[in-house]
PDB file of C-alpha atoms in Angstrom:
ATOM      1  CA  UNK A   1     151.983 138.971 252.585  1.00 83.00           C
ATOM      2  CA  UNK A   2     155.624 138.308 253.366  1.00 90.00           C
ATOM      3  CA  UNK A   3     158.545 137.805 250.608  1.00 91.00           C
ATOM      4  CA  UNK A   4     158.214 134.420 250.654  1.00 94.00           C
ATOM      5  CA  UNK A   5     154.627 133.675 249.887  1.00 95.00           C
ATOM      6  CA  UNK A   6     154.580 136.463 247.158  1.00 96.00           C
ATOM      7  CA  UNK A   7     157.744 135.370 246.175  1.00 97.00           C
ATOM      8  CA  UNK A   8     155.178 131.873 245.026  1.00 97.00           C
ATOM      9  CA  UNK A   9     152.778 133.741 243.866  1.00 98.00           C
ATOM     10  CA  UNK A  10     154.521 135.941 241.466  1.00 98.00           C
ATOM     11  CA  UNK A  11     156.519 133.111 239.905  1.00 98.00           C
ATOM     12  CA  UNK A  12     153.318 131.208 239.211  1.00 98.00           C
ATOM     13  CA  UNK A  13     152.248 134.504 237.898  1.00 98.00           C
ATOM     14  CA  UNK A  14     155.505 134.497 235.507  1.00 98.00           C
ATOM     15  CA  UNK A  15     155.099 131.099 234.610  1.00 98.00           C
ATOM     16  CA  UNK A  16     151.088 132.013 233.755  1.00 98.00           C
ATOM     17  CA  UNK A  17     152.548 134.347 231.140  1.00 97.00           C
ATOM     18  CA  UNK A  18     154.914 131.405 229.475  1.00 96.00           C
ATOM     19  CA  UNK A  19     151.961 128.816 229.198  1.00 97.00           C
ATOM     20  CA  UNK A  20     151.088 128.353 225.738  1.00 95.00           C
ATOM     21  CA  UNK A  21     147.901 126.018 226.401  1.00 97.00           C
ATOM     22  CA  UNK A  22     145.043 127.708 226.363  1.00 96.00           C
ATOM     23  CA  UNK A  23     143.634 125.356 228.894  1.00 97.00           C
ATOM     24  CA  UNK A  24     146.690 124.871 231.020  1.00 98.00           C
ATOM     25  CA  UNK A  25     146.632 128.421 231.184  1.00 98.00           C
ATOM     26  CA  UNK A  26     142.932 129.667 232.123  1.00 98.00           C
ATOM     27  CA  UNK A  27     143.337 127.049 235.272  1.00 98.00           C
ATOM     28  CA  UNK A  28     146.752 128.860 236.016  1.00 98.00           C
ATOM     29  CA  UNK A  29     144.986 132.185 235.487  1.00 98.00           C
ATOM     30  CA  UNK A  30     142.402 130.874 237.785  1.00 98.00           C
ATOM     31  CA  UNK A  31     144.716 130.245 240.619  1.00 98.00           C
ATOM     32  CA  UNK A  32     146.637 132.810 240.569  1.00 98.00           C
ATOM     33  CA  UNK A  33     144.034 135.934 240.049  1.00 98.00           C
ATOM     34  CA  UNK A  34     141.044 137.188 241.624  1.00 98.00           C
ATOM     35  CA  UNK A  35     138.014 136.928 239.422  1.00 96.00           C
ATOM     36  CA  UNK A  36     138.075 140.729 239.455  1.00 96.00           C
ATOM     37  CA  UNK A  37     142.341 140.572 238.924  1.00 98.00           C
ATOM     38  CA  UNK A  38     143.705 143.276 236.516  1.00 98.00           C
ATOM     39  CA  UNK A  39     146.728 143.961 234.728  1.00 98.00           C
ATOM     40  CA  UNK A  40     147.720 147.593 233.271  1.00 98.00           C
ATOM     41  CA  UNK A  41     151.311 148.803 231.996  1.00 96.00           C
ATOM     42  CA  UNK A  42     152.147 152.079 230.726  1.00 92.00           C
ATOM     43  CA  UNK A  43     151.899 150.652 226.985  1.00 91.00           C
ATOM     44  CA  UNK A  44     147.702 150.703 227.833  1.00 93.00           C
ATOM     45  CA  UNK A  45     145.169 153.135 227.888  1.00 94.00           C
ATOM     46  CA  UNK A  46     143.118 150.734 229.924  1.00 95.00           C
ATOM     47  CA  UNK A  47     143.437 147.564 232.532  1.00 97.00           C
ATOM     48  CA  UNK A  48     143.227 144.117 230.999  1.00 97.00           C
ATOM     49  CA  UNK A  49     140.277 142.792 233.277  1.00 97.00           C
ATOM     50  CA  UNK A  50     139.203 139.828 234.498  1.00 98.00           C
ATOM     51  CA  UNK A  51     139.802 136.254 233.589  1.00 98.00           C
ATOM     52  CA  UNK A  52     138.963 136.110 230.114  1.00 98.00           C
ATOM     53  CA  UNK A  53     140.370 139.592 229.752  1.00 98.00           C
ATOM     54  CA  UNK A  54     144.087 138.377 230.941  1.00 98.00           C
ATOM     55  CA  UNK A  55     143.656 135.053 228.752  1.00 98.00           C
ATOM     56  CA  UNK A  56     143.016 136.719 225.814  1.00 97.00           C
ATOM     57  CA  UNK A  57     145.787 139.580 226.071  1.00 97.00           C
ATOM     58  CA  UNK A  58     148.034 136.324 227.349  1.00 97.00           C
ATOM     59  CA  UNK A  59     147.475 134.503 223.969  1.00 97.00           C
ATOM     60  CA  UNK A  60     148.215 137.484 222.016  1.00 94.00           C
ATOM     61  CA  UNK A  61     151.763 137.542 223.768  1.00 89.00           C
ATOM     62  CA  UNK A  62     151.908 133.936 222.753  1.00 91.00           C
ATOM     63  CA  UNK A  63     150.833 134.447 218.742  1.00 93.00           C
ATOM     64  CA  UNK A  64     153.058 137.658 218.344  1.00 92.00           C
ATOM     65  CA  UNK A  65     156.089 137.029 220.025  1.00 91.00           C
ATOM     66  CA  UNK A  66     156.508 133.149 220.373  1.00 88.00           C
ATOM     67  CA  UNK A  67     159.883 132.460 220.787  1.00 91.00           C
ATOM     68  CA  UNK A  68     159.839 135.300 223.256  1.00 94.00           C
ATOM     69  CA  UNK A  69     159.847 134.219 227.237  1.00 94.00           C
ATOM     70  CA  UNK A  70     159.435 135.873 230.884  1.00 95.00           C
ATOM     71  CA  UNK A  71     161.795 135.106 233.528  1.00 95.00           C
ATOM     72  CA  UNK A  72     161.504 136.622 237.133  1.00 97.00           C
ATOM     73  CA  UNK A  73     164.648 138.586 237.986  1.00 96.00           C
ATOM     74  CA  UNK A  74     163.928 139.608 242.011  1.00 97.00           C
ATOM     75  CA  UNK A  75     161.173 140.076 243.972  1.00 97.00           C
ATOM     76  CA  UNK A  76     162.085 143.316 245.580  1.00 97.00           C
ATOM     77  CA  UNK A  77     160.199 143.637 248.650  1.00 96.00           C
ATOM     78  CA  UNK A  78     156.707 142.715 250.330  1.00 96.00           C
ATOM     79  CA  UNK A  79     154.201 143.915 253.015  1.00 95.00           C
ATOM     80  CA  UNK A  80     151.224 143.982 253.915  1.00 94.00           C
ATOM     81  CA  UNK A  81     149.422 143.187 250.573  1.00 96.00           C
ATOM     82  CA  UNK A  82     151.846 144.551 247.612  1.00 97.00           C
ATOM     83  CA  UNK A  83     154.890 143.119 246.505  1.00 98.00           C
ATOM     84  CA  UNK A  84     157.376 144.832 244.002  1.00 98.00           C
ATOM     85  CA  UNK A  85     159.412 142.844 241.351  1.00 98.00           C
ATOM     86  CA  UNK A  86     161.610 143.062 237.931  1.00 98.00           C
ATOM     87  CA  UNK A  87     161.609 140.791 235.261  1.00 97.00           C
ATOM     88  CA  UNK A  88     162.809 140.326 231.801  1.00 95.00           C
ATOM     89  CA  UNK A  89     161.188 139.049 228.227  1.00 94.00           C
ATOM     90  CA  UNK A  90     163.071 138.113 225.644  1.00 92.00           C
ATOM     91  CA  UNK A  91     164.332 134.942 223.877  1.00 90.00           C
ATOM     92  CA  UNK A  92     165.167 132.141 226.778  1.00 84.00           C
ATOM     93  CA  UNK A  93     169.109 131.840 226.756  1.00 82.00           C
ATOM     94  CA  UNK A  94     170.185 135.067 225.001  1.00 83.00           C
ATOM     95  CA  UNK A  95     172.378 137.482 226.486  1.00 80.00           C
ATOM     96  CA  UNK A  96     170.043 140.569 226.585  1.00 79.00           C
ATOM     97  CA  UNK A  97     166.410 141.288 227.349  1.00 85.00           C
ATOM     98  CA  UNK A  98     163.660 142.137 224.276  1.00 90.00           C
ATOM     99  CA  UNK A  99     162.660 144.168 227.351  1.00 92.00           C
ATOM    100  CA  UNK A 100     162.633 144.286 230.919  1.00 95.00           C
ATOM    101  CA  UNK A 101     160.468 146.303 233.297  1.00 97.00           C
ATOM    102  CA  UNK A 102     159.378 146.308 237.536  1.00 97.00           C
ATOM    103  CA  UNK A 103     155.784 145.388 238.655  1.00 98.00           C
ATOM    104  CA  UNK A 104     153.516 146.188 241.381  1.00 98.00           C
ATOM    105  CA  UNK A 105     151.114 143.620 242.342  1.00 98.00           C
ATOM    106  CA  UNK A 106     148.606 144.061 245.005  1.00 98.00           C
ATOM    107  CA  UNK A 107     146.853 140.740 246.535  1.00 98.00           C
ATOM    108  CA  UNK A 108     143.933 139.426 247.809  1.00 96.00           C
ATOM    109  CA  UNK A 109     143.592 136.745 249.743  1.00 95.00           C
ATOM    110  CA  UNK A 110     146.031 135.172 248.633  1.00 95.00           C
ATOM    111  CA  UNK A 111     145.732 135.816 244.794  1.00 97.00           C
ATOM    112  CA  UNK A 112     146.623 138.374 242.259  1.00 98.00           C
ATOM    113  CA  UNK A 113     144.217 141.533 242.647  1.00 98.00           C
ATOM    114  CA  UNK A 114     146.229 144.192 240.105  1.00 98.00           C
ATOM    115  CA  UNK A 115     149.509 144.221 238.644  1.00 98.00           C
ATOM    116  CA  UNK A 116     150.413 148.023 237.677  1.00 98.00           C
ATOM    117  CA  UNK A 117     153.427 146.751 234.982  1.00 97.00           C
ATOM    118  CA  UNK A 118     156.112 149.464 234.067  1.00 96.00           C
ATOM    119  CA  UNK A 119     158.809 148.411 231.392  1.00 93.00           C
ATOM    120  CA  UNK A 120     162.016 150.020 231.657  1.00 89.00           C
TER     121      UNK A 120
END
């Protein structure tokens, strides 16, 4: 996986987390994960898994925090199958982040296997 193609990948993955349609967003999830894909951050005890898994814990996001947003800040690097990027969350336009963290993502052929988040 070079910068470039992960570079796609994780902004699709970003812009996943934004969709507020349900159904817009399961086909998103779809594309972008494995069946199997996970997602764990140091805020959970254990991975998110799974489609209906990441929808669900997407939605949440979505009734909690609605005028909150994610925005990719840099992919950092990519090889092999990982890539490593930052982002931020917070209300679109305002000067600082709600939060802010770096991800690892690990992929498989071609999709979203994991995502190990850490928030900063």
């Amino acid at each position: 996986m070079d910068i470039k193609n992960a570079s796609e990948i994780i902004q699709k993955y970003i812009d996943t987390w934004n969709e507020r349609d349900g159904g817009l967003r399961r086909e998103q999830i779809a594309e972008v994960f494995a069946e199997d894909g996970s997602y764990i951050d140091n805020n959970l005890d254990a991975p998110v898994q799974g489609h209906a898994g990441l929808d669900e814990y997407m939605a949440y996001f979505h009734q909690e925090f609605a005028e909150y947003a994610f925005s990719l800040v840099a992919v950092l690097n990519a090889h092999n199958n990982l890539a490593l990027f930052t982002w931020r969350w917070g209300a679109p336009g305002a000067p600082a982040a709600a939060a802010s963290g770096t991800d690892a993502v690990v992929f498989e052929d071609g999709r979203i296997s994991k995502v190990y988040g850490f928030l900063n």
